[in-house]
Coordinates of C-alpha atoms in Angstrom, one line a residue:
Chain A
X1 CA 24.8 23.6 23.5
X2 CA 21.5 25.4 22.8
X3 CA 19.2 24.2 19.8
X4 CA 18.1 26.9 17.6
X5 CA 14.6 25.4 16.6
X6 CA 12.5 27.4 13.9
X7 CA 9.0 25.6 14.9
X8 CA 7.9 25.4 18.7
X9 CA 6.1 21.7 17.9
X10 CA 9.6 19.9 17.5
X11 CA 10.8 22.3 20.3
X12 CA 8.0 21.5 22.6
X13 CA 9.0 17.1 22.1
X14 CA 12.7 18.1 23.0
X15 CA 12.4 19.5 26.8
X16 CA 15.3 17.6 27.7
X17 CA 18.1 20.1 25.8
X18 CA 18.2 23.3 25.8
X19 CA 16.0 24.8 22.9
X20 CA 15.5 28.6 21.9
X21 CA 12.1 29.0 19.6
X22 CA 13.5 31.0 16.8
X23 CA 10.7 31.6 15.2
X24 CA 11.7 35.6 14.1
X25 CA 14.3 37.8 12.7
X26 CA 15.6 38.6 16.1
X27 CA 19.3 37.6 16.7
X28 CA 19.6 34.3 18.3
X29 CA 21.6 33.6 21.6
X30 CA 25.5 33.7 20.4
X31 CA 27.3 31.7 23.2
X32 CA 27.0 28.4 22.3
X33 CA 24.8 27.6 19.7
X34 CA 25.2 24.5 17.3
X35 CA 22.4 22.9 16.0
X36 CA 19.9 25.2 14.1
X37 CA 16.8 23.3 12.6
X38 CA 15.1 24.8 9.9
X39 CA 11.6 24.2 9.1
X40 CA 10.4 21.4 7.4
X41 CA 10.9 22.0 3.6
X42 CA 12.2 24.7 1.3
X43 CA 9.2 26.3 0.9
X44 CA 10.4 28.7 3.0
X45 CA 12.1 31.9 1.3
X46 CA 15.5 31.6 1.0
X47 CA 16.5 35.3 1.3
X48 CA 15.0 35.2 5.2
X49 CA 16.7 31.9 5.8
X50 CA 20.0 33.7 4.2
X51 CA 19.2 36.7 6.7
X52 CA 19.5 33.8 9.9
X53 CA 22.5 32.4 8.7
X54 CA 24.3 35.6 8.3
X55 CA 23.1 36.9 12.1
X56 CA 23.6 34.0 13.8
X57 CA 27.7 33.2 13.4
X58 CA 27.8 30.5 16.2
X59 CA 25.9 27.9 14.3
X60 CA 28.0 24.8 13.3
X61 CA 25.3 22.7 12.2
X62 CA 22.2 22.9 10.2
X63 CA 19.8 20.3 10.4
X64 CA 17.5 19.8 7.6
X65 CA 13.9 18.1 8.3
X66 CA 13.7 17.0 4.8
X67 CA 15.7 14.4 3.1
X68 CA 16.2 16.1 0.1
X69 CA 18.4 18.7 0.4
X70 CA 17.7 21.0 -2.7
X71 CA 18.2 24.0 -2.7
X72 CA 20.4 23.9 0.7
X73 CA 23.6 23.2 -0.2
X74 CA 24.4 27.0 -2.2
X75 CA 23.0 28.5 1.0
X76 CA 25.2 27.4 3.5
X77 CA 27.9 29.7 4.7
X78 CA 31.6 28.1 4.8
X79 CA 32.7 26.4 8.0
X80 CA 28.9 24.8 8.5
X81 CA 28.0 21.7 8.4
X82 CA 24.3 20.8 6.7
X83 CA 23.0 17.6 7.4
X84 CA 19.7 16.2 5.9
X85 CA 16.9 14.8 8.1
X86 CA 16.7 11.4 6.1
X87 CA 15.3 9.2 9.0
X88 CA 12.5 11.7 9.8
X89 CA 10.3 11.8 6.6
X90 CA 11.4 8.3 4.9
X91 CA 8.4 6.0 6.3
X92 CA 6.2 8.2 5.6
X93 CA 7.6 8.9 1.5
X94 CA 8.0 5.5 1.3
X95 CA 4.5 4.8 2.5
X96 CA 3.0 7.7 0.1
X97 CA 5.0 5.6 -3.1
X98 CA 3.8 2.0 -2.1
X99 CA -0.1 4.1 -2.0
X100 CA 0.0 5.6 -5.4
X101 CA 1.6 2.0 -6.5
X102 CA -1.3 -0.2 -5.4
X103 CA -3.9 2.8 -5.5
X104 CA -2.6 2.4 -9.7
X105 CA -2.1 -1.3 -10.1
X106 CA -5.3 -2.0 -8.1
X107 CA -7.0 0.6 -10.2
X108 CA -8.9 2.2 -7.3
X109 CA -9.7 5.4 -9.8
X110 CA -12.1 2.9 -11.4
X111 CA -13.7 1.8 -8.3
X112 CA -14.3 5.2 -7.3
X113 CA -16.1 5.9 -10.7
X114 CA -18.0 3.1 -10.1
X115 CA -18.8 4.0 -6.6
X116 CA -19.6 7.6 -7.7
X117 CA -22.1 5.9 -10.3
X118 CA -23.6 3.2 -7.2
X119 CA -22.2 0.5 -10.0
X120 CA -21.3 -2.8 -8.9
X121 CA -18.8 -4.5 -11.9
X122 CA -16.3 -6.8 -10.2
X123 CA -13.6 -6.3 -13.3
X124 CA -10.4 -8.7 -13.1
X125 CA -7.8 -6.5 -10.7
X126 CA -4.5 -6.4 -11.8
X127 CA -1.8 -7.2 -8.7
X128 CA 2.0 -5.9 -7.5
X129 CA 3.0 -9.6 -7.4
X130 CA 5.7 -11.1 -9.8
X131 CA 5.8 -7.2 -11.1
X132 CA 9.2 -6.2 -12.2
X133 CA 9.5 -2.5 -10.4
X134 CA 12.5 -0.7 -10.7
X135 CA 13.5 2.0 -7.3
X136 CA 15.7 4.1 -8.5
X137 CA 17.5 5.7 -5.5
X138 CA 18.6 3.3 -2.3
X139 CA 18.5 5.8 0.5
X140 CA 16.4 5.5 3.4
X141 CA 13.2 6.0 1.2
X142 CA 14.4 3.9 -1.7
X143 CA 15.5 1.2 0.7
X144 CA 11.7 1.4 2.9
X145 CA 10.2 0.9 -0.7
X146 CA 12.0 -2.0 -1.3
X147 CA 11.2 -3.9 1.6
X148 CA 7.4 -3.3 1.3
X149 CA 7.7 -4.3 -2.3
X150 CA 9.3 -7.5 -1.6
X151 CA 6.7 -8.4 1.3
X152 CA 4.0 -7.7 -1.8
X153 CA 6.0 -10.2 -4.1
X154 CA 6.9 -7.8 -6.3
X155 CA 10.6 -9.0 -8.4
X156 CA 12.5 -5.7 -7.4
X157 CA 16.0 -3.7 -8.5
X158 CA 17.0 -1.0 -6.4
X159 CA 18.9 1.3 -8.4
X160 CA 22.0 3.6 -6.8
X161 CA 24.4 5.5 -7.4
X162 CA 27.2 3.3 -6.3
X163 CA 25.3 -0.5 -5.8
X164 CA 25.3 -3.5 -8.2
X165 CA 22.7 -1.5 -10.5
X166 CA 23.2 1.5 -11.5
X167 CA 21.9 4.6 -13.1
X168 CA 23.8 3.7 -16.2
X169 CA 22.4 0.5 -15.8
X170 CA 18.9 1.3 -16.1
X171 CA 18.0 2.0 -19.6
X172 CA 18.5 -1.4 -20.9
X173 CA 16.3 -1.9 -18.1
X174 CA 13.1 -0.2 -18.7
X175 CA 11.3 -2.4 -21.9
X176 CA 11.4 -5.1 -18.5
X177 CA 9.9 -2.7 -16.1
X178 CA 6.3 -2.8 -14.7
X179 CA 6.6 -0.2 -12.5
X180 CA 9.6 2.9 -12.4
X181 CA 9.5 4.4 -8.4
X182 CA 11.1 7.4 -8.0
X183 CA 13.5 7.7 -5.2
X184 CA 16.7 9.7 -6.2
X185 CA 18.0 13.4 -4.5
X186 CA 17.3 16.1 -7.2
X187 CA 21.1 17.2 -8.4
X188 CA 22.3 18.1 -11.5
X189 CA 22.6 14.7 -12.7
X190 CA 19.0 13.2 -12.3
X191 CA 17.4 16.7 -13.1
X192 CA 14.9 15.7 -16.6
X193 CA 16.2 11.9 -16.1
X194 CA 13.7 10.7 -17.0
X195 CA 13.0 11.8 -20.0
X196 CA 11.4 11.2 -23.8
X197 CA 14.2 8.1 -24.5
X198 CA 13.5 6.9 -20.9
X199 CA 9.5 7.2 -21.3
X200 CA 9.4 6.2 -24.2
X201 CA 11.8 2.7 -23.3
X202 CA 8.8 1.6 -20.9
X203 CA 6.4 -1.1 -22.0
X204 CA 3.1 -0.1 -22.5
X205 CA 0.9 0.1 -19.7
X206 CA 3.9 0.9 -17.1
X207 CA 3.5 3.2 -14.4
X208 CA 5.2 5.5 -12.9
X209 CA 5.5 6.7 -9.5
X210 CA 7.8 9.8 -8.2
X211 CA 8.0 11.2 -4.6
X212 CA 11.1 12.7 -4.9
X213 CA 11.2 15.8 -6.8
X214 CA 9.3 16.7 -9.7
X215 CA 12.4 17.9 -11.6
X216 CA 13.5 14.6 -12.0
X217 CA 10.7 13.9 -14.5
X218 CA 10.5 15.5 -17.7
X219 CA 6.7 17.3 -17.2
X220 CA 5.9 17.6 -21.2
X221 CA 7.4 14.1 -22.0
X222 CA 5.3 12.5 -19.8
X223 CA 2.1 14.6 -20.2
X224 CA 2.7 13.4 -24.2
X225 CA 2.4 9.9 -23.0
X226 CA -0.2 9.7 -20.5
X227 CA -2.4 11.9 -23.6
X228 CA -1.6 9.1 -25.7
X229 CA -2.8 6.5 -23.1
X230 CA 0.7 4.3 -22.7
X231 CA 1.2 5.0 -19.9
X232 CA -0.2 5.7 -16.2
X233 CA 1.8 7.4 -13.3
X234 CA 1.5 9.0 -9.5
X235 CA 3.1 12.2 -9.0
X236 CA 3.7 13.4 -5.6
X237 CA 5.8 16.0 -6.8
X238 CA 5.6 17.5 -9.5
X239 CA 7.6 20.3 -12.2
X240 CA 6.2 23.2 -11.6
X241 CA 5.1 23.2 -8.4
X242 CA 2.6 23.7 -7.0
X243 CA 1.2 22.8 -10.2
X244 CA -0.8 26.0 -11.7
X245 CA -4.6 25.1 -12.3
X246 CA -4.3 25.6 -16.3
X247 CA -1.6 23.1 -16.5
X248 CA -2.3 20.5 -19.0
X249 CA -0.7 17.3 -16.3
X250 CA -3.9 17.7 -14.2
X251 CA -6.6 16.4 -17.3
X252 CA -4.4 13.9 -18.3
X253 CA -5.8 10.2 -17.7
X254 CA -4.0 7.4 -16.4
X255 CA -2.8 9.7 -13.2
X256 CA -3.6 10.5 -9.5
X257 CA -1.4 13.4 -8.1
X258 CA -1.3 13.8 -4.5
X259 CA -0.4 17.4 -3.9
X260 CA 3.4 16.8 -2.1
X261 CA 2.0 15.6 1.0
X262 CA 4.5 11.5 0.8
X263 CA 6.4 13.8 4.0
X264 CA 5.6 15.3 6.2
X265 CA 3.1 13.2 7.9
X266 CA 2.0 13.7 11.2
X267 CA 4.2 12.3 13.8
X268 CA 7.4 13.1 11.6
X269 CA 8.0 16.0 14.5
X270 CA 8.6 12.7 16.9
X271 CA 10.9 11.2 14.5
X272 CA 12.5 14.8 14.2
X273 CA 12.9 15.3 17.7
X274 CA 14.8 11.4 18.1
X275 CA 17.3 12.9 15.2
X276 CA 18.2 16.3 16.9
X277 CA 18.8 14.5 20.0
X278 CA 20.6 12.1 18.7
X279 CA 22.9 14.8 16.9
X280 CA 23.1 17.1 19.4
X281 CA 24.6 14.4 21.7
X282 CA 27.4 13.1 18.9
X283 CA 28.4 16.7 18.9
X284 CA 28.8 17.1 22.7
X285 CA 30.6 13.8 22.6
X286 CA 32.9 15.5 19.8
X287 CA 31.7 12.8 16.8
X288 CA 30.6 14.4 13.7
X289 CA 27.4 14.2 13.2
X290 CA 24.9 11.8 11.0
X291 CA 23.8 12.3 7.5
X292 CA 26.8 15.3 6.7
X293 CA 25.9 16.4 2.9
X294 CA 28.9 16.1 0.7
X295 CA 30.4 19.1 0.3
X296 CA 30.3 17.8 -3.2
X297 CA 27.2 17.6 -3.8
Chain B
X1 CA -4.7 -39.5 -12.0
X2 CA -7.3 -37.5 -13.9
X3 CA -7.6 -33.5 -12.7
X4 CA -11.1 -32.2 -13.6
X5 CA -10.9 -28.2 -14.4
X6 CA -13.3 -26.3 -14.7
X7 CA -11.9 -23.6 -16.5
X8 CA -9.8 -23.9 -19.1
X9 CA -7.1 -21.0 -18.4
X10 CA -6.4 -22.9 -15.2
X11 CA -5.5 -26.0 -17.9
X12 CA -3.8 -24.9 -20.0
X13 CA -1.2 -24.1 -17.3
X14 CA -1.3 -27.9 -15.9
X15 CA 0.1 -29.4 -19.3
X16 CA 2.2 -32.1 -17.3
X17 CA -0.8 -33.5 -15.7
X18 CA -3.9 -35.1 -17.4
X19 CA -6.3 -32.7 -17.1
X20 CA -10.1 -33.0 -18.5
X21 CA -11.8 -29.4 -18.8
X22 CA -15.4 -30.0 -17.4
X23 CA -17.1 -27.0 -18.5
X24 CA -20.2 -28.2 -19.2
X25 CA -22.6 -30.8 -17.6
X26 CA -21.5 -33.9 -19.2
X27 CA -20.2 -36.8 -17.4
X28 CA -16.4 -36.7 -16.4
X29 CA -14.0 -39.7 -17.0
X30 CA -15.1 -42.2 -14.2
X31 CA -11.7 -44.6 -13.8
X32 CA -9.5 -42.0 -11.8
X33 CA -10.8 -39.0 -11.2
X34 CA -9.4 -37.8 -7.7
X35 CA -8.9 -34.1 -8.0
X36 CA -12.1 -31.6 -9.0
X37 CA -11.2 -28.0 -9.3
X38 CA -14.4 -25.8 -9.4
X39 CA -14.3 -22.2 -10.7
X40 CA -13.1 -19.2 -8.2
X41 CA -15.5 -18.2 -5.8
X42 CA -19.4 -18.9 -5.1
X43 CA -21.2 -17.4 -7.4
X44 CA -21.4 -19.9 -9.8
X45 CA -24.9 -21.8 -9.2
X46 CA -25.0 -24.2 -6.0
X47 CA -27.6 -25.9 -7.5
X48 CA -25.2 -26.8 -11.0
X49 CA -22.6 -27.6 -8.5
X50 CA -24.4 -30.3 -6.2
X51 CA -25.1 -31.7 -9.6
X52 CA -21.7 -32.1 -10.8
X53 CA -20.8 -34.0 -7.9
X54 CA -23.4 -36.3 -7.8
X55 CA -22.4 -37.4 -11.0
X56 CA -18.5 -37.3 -10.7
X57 CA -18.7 -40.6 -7.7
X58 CA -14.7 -40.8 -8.5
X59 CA -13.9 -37.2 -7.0
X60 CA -11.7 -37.8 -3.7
X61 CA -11.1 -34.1 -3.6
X62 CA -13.0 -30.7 -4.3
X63 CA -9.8 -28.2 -4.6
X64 CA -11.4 -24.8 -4.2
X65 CA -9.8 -21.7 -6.0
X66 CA -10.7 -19.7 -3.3
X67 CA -9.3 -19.0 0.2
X68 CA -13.1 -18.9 1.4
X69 CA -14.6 -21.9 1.6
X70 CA -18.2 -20.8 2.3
X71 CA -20.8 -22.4 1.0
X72 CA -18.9 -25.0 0.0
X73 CA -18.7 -27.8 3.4
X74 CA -22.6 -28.7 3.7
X75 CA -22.8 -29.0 -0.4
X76 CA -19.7 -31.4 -0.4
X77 CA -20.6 -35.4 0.0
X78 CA -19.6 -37.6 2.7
X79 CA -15.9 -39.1 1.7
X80 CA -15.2 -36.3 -0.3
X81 CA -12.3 -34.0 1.5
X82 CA -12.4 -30.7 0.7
X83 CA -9.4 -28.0 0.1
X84 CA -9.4 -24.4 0.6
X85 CA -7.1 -23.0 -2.1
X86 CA -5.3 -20.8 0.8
X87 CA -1.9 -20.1 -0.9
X88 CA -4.0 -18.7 -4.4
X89 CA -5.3 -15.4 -3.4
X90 CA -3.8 -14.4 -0.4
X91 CA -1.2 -12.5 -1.7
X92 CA -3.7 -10.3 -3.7
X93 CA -6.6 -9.8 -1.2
X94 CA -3.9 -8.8 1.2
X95 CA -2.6 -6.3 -1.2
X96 CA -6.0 -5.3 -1.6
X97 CA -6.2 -4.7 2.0
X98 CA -3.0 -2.9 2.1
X99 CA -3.9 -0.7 -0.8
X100 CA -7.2 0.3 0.7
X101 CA -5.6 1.0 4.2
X102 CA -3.3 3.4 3.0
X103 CA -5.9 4.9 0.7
X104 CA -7.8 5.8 3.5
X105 CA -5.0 6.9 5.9
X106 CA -2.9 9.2 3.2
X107 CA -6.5 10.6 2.1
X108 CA -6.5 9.9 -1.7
X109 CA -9.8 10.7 -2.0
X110 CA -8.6 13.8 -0.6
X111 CA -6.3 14.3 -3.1
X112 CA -8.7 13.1 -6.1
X113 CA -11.1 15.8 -5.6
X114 CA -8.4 18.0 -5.4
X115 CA -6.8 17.4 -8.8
X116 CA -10.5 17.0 -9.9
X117 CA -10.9 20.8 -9.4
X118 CA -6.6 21.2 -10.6
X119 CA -6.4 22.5 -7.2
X120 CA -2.5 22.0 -5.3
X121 CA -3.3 22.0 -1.5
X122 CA -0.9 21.0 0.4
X123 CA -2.8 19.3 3.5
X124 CA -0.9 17.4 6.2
X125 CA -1.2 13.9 5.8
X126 CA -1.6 11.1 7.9
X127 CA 0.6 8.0 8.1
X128 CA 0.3 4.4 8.8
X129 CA 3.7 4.7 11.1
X130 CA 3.1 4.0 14.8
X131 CA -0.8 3.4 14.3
X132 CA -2.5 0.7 16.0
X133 CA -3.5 -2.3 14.0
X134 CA -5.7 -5.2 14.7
X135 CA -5.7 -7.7 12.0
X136 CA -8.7 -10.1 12.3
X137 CA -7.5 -13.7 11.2
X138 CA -3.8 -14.5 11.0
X139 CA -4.4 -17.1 7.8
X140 CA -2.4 -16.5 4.6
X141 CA -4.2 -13.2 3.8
X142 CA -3.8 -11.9 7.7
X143 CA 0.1 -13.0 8.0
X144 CA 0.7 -11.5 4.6
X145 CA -1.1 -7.8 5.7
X146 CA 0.8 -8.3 8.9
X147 CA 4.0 -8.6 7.3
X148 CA 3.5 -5.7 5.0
X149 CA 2.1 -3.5 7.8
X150 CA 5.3 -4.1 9.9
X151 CA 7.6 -2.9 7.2
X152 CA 5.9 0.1 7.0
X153 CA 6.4 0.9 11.2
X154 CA 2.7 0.2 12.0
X155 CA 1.9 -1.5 15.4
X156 CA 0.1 -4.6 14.4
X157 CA -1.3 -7.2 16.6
X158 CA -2.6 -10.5 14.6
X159 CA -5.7 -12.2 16.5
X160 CA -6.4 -15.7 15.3
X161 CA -9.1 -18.3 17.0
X162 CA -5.9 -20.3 19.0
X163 CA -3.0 -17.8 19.1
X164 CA -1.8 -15.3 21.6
X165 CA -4.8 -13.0 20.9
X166 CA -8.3 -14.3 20.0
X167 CA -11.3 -13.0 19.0
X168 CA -12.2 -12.8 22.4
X169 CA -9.5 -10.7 23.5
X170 CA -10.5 -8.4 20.6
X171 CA -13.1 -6.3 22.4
X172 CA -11.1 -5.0 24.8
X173 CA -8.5 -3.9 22.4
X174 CA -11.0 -2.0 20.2
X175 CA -10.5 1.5 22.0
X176 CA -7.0 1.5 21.1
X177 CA -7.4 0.9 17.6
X178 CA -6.6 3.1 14.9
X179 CA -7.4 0.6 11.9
X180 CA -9.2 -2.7 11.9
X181 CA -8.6 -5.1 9.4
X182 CA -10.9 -8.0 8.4
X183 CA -9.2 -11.2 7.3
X184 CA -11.2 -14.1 8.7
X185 CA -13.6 -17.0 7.2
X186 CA -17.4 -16.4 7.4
X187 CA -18.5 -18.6 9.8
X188 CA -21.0 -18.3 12.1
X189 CA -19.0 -17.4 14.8
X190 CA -17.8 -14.5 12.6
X191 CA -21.1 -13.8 11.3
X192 CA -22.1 -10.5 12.1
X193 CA -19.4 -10.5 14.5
X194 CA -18.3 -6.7 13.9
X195 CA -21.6 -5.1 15.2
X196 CA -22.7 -2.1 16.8
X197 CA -21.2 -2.6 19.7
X198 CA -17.6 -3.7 18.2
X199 CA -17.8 -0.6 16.0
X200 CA -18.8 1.9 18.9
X201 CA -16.1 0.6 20.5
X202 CA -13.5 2.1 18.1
X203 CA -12.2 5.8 18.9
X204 CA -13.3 8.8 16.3
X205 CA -11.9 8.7 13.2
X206 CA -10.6 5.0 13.2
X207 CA -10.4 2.8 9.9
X208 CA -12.3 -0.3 8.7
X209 CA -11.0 -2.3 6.2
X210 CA -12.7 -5.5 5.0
X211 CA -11.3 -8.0 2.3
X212 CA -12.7 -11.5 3.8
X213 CA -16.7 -11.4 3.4
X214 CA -19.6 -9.0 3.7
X215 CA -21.5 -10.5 6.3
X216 CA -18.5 -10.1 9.1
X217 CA -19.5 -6.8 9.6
X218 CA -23.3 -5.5 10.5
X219 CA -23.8 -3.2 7.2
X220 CA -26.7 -1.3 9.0
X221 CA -24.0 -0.5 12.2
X222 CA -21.5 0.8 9.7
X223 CA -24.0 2.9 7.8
X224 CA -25.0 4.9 11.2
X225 CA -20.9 5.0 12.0
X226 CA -19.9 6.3 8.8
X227 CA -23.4 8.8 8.3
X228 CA -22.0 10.2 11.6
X229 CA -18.7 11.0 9.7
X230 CA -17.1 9.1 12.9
X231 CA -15.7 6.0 11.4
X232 CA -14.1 5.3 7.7
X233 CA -13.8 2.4 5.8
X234 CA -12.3 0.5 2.9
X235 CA -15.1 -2.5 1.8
X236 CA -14.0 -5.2 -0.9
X237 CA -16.5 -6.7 0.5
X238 CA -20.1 -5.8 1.1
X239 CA -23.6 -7.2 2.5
X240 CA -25.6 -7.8 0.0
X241 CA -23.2 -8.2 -2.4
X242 CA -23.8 -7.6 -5.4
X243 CA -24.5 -4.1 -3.9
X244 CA -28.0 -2.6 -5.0
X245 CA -27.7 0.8 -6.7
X246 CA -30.1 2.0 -4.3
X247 CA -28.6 0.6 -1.3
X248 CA -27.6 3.9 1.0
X249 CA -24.0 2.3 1.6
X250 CA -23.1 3.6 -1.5
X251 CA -23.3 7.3 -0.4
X252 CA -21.8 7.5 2.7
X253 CA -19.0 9.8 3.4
X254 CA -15.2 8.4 4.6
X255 CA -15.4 5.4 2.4
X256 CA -14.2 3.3 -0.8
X257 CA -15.6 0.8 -2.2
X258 CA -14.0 -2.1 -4.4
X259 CA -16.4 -4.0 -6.0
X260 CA -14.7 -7.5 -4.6
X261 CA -11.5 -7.7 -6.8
X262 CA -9.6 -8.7 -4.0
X263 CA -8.5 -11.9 -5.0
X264 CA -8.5 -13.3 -8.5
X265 CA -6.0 -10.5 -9.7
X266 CA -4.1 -11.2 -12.8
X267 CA -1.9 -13.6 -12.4
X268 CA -3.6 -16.3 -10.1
X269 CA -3.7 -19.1 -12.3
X270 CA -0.6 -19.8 -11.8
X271 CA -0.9 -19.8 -8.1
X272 CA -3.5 -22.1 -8.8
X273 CA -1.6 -24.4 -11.2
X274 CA 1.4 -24.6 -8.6
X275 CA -1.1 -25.6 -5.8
X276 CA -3.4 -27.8 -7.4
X277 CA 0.6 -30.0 -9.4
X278 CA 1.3 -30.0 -5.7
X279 CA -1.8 -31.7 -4.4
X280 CA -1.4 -34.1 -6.7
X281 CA 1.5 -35.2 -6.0
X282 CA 0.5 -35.2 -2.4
X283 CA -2.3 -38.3 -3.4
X284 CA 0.0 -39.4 -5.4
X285 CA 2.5 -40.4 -3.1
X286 CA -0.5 -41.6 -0.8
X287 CA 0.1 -38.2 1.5
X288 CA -2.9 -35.9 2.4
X289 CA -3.8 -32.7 0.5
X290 CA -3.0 -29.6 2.0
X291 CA -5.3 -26.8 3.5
X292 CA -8.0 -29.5 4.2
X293 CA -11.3 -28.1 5.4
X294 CA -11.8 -29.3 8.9
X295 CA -15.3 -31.7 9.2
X296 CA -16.2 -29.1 11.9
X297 CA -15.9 -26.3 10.0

């Protein structure tokens, strides 16, 4: 079973399988292959990822190194099965959401002001604990946010598709909600969720944090109310991105944008490598393998 | 059993116990008076203080609203016990030290500048997962960072005076640090106790994060560390503190600085009120307080 890896650095952390740097437009070996991993992201042009696919007929599986799996799915040629890398970028999502949290409810913006201006004003902090924060989205990021929330004291609801709480559920959730965290899959369903009613539902001074896709928020709704000063968010993604330097998001106040960098981190390549090894061995040993996106999706 | 409080928001929350506001310095009630609960933090005058006690002779206990106790032990009479108010702020100042570790390690500044100019670079970030972290003092604040910092896949080791690891131990652990965290009492053991040498000890880029006191860590040894761009830092804390405008910690590169809004978030009096209902009932029921300050302190 030969890996087909598009970046040497995850090939070069999995010398124990048999892995073919596939970094070109050259045809890949055809005996045997199974598990092609895509780089990181799809930044990457989808016609030349189209162009692999279609030259190399022996792959069965496509492993994602991204948990979200937009805009995979349309791409994948019947018969393979695509597979998102959710363990491999989670931590480190879930770490970028708990930073813009705390960097917004400890209001480190004003202490870097006040750095900037060598002023010392000790103003009365604001803290996570006793918080109501809504997650919306229980995968492995959701979930990782959770966790660190609760060790913080924050009073949390995870919000899924399927749990006690759901989507539909939210709404009549928000006028309670400190702090709205962003965890969901972009799909048809939670593209522009939230949106005006769903802004505008959120007591004053709530935040918002999103490190899932920027689709997910609308851009204009939420631009009208961090202008008006209600409320204050932290956008790792955002809608368009990359955000063009006339876009009116980047003046508003009330926001710190971090330029999609929650994944990604370094060391994800390690936790790459442990998922391709692990799949590659379910496969030899006949299993399916992990994290199989729904054909549905 | 007569609570004197000195500040009235503290009060207001302590409605089931008889509670005499002593803002001003008049003489308290003299029948009963058992539990004394000076204003948050040091700052308020020594000299006003020293005075308040000498004419309060009833006061069995001084419950501080603060988890540092310094200056308080040599200004506090013989037969007086007094009570660190441990459980008040540690859940803030260890937010606080949480939200400035993961400042530092996903590079918000970074980011700030960035949307300061409307500029999307993508950089590759850094993440807290598999770093090394020593937390210094394994109180509330340092069992509260540890727990966070585990649920967000660092390596942590807690060093406390009696446990597994002491201060002692520390040294030798210093080269295979990626983040140190400061969450002990000022004493004079700790007193100056990360210096030069500590600090040099430390590999290149390494974090230092302080949340307990200023004095901990030689401000003159940081300045050269950080000027050299080899260490970074995350101060709540500073020495002198208030910091002078014109003091050159101010400008060095690799560093934030929160002007000590660690503790005392939003929120605390309640904390407070819980503690303080719970050590009266304590001397009620003839039992010691909790979190007594040891004579050899």
């Amino acid at each position: 079973m030969t890996v087909l890896a598009v970046q040497s650095d995850v090939a070069e952390l999995l010398d124990d399988l048999d892995v073919f740097v596939w970094d070109e437009p050259r045809p890949p070996p055809r005996d045997d292959v199974v598990v092609w991993a895509p780089v990181y992201g799809p930044a990457h042009a989808p016609e030349h990822v189209r162009d692999m696919l279609s030259i190399a007929p022996a792959v069965r599986v496509v492993q994602l190194m991204s948990a979200g799996v937009d805009p995979w799915p349309s791409m994948i040629p019947d018969g393979v099965t695509l597979c998102s890398g959710k363990t491999i970028h989670g931590g480190s999502t879930a770490e970028m959401a708990i930073a813009l949290t705390l960097a917004l409810i400890r209001d480190l913006p004003r202490s870097a002001e006040q750095q900037a201006r060598h002023e010392w004003d000790r103003f009365r902090p604001n803290s996570l604990a006793g918080k109501r924060v809504l997650v919306l989205g229980t995968g492995d990021i959701g979930n990782r946010v959770i966790d660190t929330l609760e060790t913080l004291d924050a009073r949390v609801t995870g919000v899924s598709r399927t749990g006690e709480v759901t989507l539909d559920d939210a709404p009549a959730l928000l006028p309670q909600t400190d702090v709205v965290i962003v965890a969901l899959p972009l799909t048809a369903a939670t593209t522009g969720l939230l949106d005006a009613t769903w802004l505008a539902a959120l007591p004053d001074g709530a935040i918002v944090v999103n490190v899932a896709r920027g689709p997910i928020v609308d851009t204009d709704a939420l631009v009208a109310e961090l202008a008006a000063g209600r409320l204050r968010a932290g956008l790792d993604v955002t809608d368009p991105e990359p955000l063009p330097a006339d876009h009116p998001l980047w003046a508003q106040p009330g926001l710190i944008i971090t330029p999609h960098v929650g994944g990604g981190a370094l060391g994800w390549q390690h936790r790459a490598a442990k998922l391709l090894r692990e799949q590659v061995g379910r496969l030899d040993s006949g299993e399916q393998p992990r994290y199989v996106v729904d054909a549905g999706y």
